[in-house]
Short mmCIF file of C-alpha atoms in Angstrom, two decimals:
data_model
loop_
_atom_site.label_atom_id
_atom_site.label_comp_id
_atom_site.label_asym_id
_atom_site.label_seq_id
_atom_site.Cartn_x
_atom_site.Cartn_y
_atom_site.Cartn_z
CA UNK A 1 3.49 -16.99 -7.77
CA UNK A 2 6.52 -18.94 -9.51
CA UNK A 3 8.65 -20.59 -7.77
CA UNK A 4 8.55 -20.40 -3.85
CA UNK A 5 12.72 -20.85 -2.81
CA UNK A 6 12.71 -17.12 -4.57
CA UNK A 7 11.34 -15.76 -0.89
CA UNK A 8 12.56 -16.36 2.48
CA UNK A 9 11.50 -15.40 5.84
CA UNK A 10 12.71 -12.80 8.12
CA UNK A 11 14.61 -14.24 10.86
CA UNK A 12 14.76 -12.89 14.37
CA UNK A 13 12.10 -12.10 16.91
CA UNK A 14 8.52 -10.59 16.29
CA UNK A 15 8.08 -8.88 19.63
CA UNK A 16 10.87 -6.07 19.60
CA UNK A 17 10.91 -3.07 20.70
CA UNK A 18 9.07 -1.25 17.55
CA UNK A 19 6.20 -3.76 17.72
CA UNK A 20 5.73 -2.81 21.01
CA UNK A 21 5.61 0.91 20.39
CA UNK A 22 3.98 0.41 16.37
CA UNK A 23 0.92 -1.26 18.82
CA UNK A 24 0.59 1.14 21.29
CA UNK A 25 0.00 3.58 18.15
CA UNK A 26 -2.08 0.77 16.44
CA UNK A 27 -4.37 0.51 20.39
CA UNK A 28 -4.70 4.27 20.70
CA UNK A 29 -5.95 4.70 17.32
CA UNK A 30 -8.62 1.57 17.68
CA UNK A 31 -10.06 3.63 21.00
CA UNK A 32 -11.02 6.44 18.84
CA UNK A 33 -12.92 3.89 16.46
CA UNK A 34 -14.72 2.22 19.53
CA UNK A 35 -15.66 6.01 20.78
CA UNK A 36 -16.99 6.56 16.98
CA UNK A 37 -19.21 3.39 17.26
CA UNK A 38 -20.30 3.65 20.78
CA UNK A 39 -21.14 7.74 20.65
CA UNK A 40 -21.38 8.27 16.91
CA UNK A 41 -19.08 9.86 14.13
CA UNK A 42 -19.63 13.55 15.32
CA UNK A 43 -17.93 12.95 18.66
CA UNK A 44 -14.69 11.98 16.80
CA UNK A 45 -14.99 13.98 13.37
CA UNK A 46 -15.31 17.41 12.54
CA UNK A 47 -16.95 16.49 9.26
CA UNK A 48 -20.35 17.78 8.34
CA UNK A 49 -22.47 18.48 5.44
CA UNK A 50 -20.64 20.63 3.67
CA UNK A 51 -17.86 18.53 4.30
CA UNK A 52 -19.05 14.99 3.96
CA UNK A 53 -15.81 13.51 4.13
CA UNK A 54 -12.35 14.18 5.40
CA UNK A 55 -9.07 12.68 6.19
CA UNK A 56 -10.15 9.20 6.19
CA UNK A 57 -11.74 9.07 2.85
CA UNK A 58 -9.06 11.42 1.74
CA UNK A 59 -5.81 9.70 3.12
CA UNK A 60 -7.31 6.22 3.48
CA UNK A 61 -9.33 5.41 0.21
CA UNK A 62 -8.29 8.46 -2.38
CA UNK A 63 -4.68 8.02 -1.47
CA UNK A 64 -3.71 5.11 0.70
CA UNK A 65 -5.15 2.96 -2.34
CA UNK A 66 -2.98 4.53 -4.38
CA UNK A 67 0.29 4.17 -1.90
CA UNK A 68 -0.77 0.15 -2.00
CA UNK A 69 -0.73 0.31 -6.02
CA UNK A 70 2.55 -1.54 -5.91
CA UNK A 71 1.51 -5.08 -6.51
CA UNK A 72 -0.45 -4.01 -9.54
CA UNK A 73 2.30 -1.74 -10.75
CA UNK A 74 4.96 -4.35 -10.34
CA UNK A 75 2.59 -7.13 -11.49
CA UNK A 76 1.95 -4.73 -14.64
CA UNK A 77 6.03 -5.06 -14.94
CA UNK A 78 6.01 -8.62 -14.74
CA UNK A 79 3.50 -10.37 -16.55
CA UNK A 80 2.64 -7.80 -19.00
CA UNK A 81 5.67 -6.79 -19.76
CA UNK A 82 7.32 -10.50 -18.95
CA UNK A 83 10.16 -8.62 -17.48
CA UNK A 84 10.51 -11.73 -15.06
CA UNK A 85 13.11 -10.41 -13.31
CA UNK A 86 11.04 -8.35 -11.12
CA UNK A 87 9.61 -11.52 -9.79
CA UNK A 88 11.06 -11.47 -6.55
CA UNK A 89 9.63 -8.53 -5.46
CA UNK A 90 6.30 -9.01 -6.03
CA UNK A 91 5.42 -10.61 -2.77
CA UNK A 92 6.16 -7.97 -0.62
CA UNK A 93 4.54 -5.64 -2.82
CA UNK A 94 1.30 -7.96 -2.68
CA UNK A 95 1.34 -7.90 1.22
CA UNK A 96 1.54 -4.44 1.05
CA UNK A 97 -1.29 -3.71 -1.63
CA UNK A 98 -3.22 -6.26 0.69
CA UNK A 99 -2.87 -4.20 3.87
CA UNK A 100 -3.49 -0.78 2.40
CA UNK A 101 -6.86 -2.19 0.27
CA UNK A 102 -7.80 -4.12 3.40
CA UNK A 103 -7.73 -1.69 5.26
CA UNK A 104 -9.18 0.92 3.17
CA UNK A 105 -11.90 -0.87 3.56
CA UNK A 106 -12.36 -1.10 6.93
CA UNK A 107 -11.66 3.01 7.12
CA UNK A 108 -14.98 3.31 4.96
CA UNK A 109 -16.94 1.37 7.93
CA UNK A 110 -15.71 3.58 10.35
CA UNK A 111 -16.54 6.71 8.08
CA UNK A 112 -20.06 5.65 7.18
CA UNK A 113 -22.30 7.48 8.96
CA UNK A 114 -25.07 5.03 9.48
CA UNK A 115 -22.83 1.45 9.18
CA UNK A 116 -25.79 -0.53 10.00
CA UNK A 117 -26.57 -0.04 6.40
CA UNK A 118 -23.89 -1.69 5.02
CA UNK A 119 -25.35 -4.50 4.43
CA UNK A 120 -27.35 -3.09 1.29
CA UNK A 121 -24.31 -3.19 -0.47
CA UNK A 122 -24.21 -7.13 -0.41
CA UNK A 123 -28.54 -7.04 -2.13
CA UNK A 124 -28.21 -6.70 -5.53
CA UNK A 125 -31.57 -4.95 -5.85
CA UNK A 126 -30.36 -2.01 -4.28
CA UNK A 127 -26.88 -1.39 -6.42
CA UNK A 128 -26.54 1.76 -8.25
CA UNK A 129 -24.68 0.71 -11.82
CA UNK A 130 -24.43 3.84 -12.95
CA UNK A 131 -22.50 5.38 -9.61
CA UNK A 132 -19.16 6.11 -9.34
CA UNK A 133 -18.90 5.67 -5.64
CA UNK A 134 -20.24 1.90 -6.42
CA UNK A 135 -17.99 0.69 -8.93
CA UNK A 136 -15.12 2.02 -6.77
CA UNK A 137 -16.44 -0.11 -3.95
CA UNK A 138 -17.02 -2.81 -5.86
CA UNK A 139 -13.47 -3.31 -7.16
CA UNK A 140 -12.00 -2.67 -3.95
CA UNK A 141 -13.78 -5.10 -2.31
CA UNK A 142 -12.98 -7.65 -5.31
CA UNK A 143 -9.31 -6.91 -5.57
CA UNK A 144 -8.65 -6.67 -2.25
CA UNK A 145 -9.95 -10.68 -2.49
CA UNK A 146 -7.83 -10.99 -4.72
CA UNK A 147 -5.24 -9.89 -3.28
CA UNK A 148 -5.32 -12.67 -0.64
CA UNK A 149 -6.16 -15.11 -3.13
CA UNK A 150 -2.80 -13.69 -4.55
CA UNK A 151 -0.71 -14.05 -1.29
CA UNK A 152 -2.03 -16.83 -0.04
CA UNK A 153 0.45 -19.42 -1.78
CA UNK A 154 3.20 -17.90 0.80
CA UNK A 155 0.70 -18.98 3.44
CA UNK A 156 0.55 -22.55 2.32
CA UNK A 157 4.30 -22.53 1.99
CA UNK A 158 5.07 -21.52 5.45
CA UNK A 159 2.58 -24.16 6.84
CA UNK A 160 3.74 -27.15 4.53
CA UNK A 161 7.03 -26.27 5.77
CA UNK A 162 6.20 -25.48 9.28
CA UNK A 163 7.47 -27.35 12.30
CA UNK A 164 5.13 -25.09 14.41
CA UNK A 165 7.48 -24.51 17.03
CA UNK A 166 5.68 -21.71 17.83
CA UNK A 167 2.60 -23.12 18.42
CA UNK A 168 4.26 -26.01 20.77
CA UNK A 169 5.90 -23.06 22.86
CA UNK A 170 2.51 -21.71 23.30
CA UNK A 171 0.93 -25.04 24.50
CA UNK A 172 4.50 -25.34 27.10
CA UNK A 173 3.62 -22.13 28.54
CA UNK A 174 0.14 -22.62 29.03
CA UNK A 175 -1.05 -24.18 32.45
CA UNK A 176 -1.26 -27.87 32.13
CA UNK A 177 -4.69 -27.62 33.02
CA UNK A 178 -6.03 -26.15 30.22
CA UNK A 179 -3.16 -26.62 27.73
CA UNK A 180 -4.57 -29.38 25.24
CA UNK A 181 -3.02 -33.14 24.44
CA UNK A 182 0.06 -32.53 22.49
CA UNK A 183 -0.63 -35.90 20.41
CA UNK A 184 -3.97 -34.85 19.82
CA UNK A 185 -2.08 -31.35 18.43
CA UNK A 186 -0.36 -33.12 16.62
CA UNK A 187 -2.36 -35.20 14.56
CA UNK A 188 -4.61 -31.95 13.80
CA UNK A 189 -1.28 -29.75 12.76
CA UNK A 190 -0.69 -32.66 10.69
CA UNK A 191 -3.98 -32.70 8.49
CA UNK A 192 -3.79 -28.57 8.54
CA UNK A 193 -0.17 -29.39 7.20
CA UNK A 194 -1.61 -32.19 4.60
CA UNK A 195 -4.43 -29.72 3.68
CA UNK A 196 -1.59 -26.97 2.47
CA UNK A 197 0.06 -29.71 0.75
CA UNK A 198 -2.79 -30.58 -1.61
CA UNK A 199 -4.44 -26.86 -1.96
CA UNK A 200 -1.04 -25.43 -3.28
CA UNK A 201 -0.57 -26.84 -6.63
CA UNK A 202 -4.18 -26.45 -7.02
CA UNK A 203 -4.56 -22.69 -6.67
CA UNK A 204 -0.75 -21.99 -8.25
CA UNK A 205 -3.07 -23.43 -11.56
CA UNK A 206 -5.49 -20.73 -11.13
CA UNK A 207 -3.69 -18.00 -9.93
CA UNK A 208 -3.42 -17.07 -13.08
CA UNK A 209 -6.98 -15.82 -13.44
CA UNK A 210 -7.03 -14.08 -10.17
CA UNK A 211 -3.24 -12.07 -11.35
CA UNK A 212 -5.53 -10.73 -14.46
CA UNK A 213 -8.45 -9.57 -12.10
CA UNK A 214 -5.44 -8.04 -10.25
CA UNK A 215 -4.02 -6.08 -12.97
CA UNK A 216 -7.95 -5.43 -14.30
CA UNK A 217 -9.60 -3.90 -11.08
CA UNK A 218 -7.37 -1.63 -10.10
CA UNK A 219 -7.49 0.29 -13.82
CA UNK A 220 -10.91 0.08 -12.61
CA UNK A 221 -11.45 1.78 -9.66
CA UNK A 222 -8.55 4.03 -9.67
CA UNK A 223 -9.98 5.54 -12.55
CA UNK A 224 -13.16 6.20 -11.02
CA UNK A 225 -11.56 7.79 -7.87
CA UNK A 226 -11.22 10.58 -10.20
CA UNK A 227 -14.92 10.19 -11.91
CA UNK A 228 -16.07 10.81 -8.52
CA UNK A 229 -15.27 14.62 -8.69
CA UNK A 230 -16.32 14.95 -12.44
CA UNK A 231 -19.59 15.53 -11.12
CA UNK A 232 -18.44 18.46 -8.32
CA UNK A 233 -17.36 21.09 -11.02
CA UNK A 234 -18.60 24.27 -8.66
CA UNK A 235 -16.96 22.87 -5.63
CA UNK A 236 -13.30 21.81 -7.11
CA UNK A 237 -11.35 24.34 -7.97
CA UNK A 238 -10.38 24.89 -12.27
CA UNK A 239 -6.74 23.94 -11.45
CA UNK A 240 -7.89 20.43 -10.48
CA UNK A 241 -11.44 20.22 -11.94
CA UNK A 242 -11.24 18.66 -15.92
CA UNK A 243 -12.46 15.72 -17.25
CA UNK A 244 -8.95 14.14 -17.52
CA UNK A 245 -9.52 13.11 -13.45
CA UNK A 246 -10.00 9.64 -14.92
CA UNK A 247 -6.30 9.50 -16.95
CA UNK A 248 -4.69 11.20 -13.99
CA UNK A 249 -5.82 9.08 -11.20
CA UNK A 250 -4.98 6.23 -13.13
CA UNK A 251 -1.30 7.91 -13.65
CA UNK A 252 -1.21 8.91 -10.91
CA UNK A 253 -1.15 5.57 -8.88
CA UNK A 254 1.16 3.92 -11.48
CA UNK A 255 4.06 5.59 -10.76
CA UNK A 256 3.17 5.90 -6.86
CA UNK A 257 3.03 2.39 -6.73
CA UNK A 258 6.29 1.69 -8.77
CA UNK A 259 7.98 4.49 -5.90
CA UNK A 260 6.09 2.70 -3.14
CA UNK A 261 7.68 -0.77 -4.46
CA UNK A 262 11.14 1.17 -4.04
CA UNK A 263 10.60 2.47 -1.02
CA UNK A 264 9.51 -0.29 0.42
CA UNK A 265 12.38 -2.21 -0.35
CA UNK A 266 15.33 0.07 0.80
CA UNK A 267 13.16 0.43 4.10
CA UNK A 268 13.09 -3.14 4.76
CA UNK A 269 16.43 -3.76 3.61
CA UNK A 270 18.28 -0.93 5.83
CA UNK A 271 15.56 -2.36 8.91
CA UNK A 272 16.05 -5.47 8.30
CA UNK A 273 19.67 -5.58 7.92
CA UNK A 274 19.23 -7.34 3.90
CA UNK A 275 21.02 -6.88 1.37
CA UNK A 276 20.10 -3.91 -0.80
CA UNK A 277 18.21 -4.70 -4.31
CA UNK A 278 19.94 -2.11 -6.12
CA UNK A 279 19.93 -3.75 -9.54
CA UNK A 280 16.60 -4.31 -9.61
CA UNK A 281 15.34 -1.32 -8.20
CA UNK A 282 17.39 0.90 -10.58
CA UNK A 283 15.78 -0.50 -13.55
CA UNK A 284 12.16 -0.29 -11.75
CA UNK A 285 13.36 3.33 -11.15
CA UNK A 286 14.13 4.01 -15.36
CA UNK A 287 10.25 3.30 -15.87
CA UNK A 288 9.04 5.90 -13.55
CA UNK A 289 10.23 9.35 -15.66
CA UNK A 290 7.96 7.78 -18.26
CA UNK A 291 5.04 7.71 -16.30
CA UNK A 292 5.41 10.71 -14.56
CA UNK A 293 6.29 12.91 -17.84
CA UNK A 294 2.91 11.84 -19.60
CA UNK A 295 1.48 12.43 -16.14
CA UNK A 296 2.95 16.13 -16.30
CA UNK A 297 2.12 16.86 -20.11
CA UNK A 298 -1.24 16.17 -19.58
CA UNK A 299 -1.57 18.27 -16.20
CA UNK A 300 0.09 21.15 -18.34
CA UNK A 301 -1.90 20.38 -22.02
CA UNK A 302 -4.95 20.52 -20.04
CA UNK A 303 -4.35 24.12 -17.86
CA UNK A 304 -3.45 25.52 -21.04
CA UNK A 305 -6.47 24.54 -23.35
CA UNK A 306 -8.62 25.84 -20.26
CA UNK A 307 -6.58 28.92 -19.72
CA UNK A 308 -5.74 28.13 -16.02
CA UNK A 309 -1.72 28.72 -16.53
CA UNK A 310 -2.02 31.92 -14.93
CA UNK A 311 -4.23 30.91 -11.69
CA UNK A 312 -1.85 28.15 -11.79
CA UNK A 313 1.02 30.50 -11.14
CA UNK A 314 -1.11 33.40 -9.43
CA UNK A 315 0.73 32.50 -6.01
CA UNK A 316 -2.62 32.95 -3.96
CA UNK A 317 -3.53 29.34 -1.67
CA UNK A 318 -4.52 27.11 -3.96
CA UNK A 319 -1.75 27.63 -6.69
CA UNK A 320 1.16 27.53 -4.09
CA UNK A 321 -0.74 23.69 -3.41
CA UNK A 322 -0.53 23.17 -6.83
CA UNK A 323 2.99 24.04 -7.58
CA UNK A 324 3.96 22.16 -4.82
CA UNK A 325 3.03 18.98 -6.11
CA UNK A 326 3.66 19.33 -9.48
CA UNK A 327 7.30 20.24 -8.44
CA UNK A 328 7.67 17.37 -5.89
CA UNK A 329 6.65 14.96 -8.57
CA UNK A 330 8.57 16.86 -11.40
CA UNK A 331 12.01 17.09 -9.19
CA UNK A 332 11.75 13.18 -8.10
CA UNK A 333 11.05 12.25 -11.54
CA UNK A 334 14.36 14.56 -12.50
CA UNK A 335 16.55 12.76 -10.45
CA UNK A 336 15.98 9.30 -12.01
CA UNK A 337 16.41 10.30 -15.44
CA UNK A 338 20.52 10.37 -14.12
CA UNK A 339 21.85 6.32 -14.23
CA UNK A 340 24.43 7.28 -11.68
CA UNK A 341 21.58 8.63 -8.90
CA UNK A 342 19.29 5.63 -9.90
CA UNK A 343 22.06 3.61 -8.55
CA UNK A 344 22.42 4.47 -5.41
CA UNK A 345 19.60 3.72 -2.82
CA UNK A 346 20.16 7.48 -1.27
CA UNK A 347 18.91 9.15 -4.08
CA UNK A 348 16.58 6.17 -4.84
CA UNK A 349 14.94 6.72 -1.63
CA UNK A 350 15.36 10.69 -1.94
CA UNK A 351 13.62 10.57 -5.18
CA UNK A 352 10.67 7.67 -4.62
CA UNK A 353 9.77 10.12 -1.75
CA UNK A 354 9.39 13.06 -3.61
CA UNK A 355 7.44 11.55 -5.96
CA UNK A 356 5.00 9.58 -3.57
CA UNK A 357 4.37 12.55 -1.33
CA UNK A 358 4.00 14.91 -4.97
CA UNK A 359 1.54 12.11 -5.81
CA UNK A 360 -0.67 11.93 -2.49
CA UNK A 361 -0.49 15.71 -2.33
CA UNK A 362 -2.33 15.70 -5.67
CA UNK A 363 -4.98 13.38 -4.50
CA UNK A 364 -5.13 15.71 -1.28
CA UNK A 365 -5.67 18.83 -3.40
CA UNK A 366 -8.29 17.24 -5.54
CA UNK A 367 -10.50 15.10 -2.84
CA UNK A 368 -9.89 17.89 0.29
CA UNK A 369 -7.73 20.80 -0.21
CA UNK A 370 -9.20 21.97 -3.67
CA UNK A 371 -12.77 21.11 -2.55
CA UNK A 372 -14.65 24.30 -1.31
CA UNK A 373 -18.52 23.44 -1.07
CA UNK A 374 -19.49 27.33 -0.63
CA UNK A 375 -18.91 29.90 2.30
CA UNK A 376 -19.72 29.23 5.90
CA UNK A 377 -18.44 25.61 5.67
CA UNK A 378 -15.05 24.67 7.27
CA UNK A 379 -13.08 21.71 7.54
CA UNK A 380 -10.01 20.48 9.40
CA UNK A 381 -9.51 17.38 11.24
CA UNK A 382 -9.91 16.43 14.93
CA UNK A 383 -7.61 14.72 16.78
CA UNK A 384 -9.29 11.97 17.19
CA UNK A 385 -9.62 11.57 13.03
CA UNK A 386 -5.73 11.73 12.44
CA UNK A 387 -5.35 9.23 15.38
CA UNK A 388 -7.48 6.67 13.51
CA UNK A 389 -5.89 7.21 10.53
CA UNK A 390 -2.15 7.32 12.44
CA UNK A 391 -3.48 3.80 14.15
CA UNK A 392 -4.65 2.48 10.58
CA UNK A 393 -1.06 2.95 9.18
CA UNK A 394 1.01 1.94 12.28
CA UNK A 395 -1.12 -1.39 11.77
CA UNK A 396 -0.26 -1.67 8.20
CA UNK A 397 3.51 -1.41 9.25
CA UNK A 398 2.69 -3.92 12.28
CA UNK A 399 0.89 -6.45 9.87
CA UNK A 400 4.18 -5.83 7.04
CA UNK A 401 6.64 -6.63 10.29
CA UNK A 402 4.77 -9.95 11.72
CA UNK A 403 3.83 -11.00 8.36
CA UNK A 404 7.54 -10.85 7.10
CA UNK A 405 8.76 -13.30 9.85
CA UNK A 406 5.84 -15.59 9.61
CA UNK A 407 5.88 -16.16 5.74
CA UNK A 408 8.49 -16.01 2.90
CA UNK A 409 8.10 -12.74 1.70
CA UNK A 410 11.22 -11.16 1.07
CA UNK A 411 13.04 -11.98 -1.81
CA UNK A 412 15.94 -14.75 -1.26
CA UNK A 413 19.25 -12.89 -1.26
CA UNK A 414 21.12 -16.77 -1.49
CA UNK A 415 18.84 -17.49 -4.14
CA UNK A 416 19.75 -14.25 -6.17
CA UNK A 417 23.47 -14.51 -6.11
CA UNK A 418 23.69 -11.69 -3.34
CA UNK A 419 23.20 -7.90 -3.73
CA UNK A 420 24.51 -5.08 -1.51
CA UNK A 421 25.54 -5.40 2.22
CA UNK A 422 23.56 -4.85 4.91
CA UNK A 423 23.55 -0.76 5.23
CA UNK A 424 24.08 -1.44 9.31
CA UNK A 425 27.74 -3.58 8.37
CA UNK A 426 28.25 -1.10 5.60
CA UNK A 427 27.89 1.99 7.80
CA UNK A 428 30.41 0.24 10.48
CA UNK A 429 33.07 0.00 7.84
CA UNK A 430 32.46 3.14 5.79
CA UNK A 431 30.20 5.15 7.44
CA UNK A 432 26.43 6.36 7.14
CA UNK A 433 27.01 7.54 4.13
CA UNK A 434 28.69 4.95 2.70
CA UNK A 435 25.91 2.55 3.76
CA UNK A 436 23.77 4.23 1.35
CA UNK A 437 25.90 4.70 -1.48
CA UNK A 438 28.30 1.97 -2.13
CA UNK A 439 27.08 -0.24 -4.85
CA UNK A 440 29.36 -2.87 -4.82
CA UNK A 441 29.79 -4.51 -1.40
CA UNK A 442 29.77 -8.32 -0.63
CA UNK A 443 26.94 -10.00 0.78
CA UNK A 444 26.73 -11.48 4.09
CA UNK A 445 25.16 -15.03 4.58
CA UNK A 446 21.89 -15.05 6.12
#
């Protein structure tokens, strides 16, 4: 992952006030899981046969996968295109990707309606080559491996480096009687440390492999989240049914995860109190216009050669769905076609938004709001289904939080000559606005 004094950790405390409140979320959410296991998946859902699957395949596999495309998008940037200095930012973008695969993953156990079954999946006799479904668990499964694999060199940093002060005010506090012998401790902390020591250079030589099966499976799978509906051609509706699904998923999660990466960033830096990575994030931002306008050319080439313009702009349901997205995506992409805007995190943040939420609403149309299995079936979600789903992505932004201050994630503003002040110390001196907008602020020590 080149060279480790690039990333720093977070300093401060882990148990604030939002961790406190992100787990509450992250608690509630993991109650409606243990009702699903303990009473079964129709006394939390309101799917059904017609409706096989809902917000959790839809938001948590079809379009959270695609939200935690930023490490391949970025890695795309960097060691495809060698544009090296993106480097620094692919860390964070890993942990995220790792997170939102993860725990994809586990939102497919919890939407599987007989998970005692699982298991077949591991027996090689029962696979299914030529299914869809299977590849696309497959590669998830695989790259989200791989993704630890990938982030795991910022583990072995943090414990060659540790002085585990943690873990020796956890021992303190416990009672003597069951705290253990601090030289014994010790001497174990030590051979974890040693064991860091000589597995780092070792996988940095291989990582190598495992950042090509990174770029590889996600071309894979994403692809296929769209062959999945190739098959459902009476269900979808015409404005979302073609056999381009493939090209468009595939798009479609390049540029969400290059707006993701953005977003991301600004977030952490205005939370955090870091500088802001303008210079780097404008020239992430130049690449996304591309992506989007082939994106858009092909969504319009393709309604024209199947004569769906007008039910496109017939203003009934569906089309008003459609136009929204198209024109979230199309009016983000506008923005950063301006050098000015792209240099300003306001209308860096304005625009990565309206392109990430124009690029989940397409996957929304397509996997639930498009889908119409025939009359007499009706779908919308429980409570209890947006909980989970709420709980699954307040413990993506716990895990992001804890794992920021535990390992060097964040890219080294001292190592990187600076960047923009802290929007909290540039707000105090120039206001909110200011904070957002002013480019060329000094940098604060950290």
């Amino acid at each position: 992952m080149g060279n480790h004094e690039e990333y720093q950790k977070l300093e401060g405390k882990i148990f604030t006030k939002s961790f406190f409140i992100l787990l509450s979320v992250v608690l509630l959410g993991f109650y409606f899981v243990g009702v699903r296991y303990v009473k079964g998946i129709g006394a939390v859902s309101n799917m059904s046969d017609g409706y096989p699957w809902g917000i959790w395949i839809t938001y948590d596999v079809a379009t959270g996968t695609a939200i935690a495309c930023g490490g391949y998008a970025v890695a795309i940037l960097v060691y495809i295109r060698n544009r090296m200095q993106y480097h620094p930012m692919i860390r964070s973008a890993i942990l995220t990707s790792m997170f939102g695969y993860g725990l994809a993953g586990f939102s497919v156990m919890v939407d599987l309606g007989r998970p005692w079954n699982a298991y077949n999946f591991f027996i090689p006799s029962k696979w299914q080559a030529n299914s869809a479904m299977f590849e696309v668990a497959l590669c998830v499964m695989a790259y989200s491996t791989v993704l630890i694999l990938e982030f795991l060199p910022a583990i072995l940093t943090s414990i060659e480096q540790s002085k585990w002060d943690r873990m020796n005010a956890v021992r303190n506090w416990l009672h003597p009687k069951i705290a253990p012998d601090q030289k014994s401790m010790q001497d174990k902390l030590e051979m974890v440390r040693l064991g860091a020591v000589w597995l780092k250079p070792r996988l940095n030589k291989v990582l190598i492999f495992f950042i090509v099966l990174g770029i590889t499976l996600p071309t894979m799978h994403q692809s296929s989240l769209g062959s999945l509906l190739l098959i459902a051609s009476t269900k979808l509706h015409p404005l979302w049914h073609t056999g381009f699904l493939p090209l468009l998923f595939l798009l479609n999660c390049v540029f969400i995860g290059y707006a993701i990466a953005i977003l991301e960033s600004i977030i952490s830096s205005y939370s955090f109190k870091r500088p802001f990575e303008t210079e780097e994030l404008s020239g992430l931002a130049a690449l996304i216009p591309f992506v989007t306008v082939i994106w858009l050319c092909v969504v319009i080439g393709d309604l024209a050669y199947r004569g769906q313009i007008g039910a496109a702009l017939k203003g009934d349901f569906y089309s008003g769905w459609f136009l929204t997205e198209f024109l979230l995506v199309a009016s983000g992409s506008l923005l950063l076609f301006f050098k000015k805007l792209r240099r300003s995190p306001r209308w860096l943040f304005t625009s990565a938004s309206l392109i990430v939420l124009g690029g989940a609403l397409y996957r929304f149309n397509v996997y639930l709001i498009g889908f119409n299995p025939g009359q007499g079936w009706r779908y919308f979600p429980s409570f209890a289904e947006v909980m989970v789903t709420v709980g699954i992505v307040a413990l993506e932004v716990l895990g992001y939080k804890v794992f920021v201050a535990l390992f060097p994630v964040l890219p080294n503003t001292s190592a990187h000559g600076g960047g923009h002040a802290p929007a909290k110390k540039a707000a105090a001196k120039h206001g909110k606005k200011a904070a957002l907008d002013v480019p060329h602020a000094p940098v604060e020590a950290h």
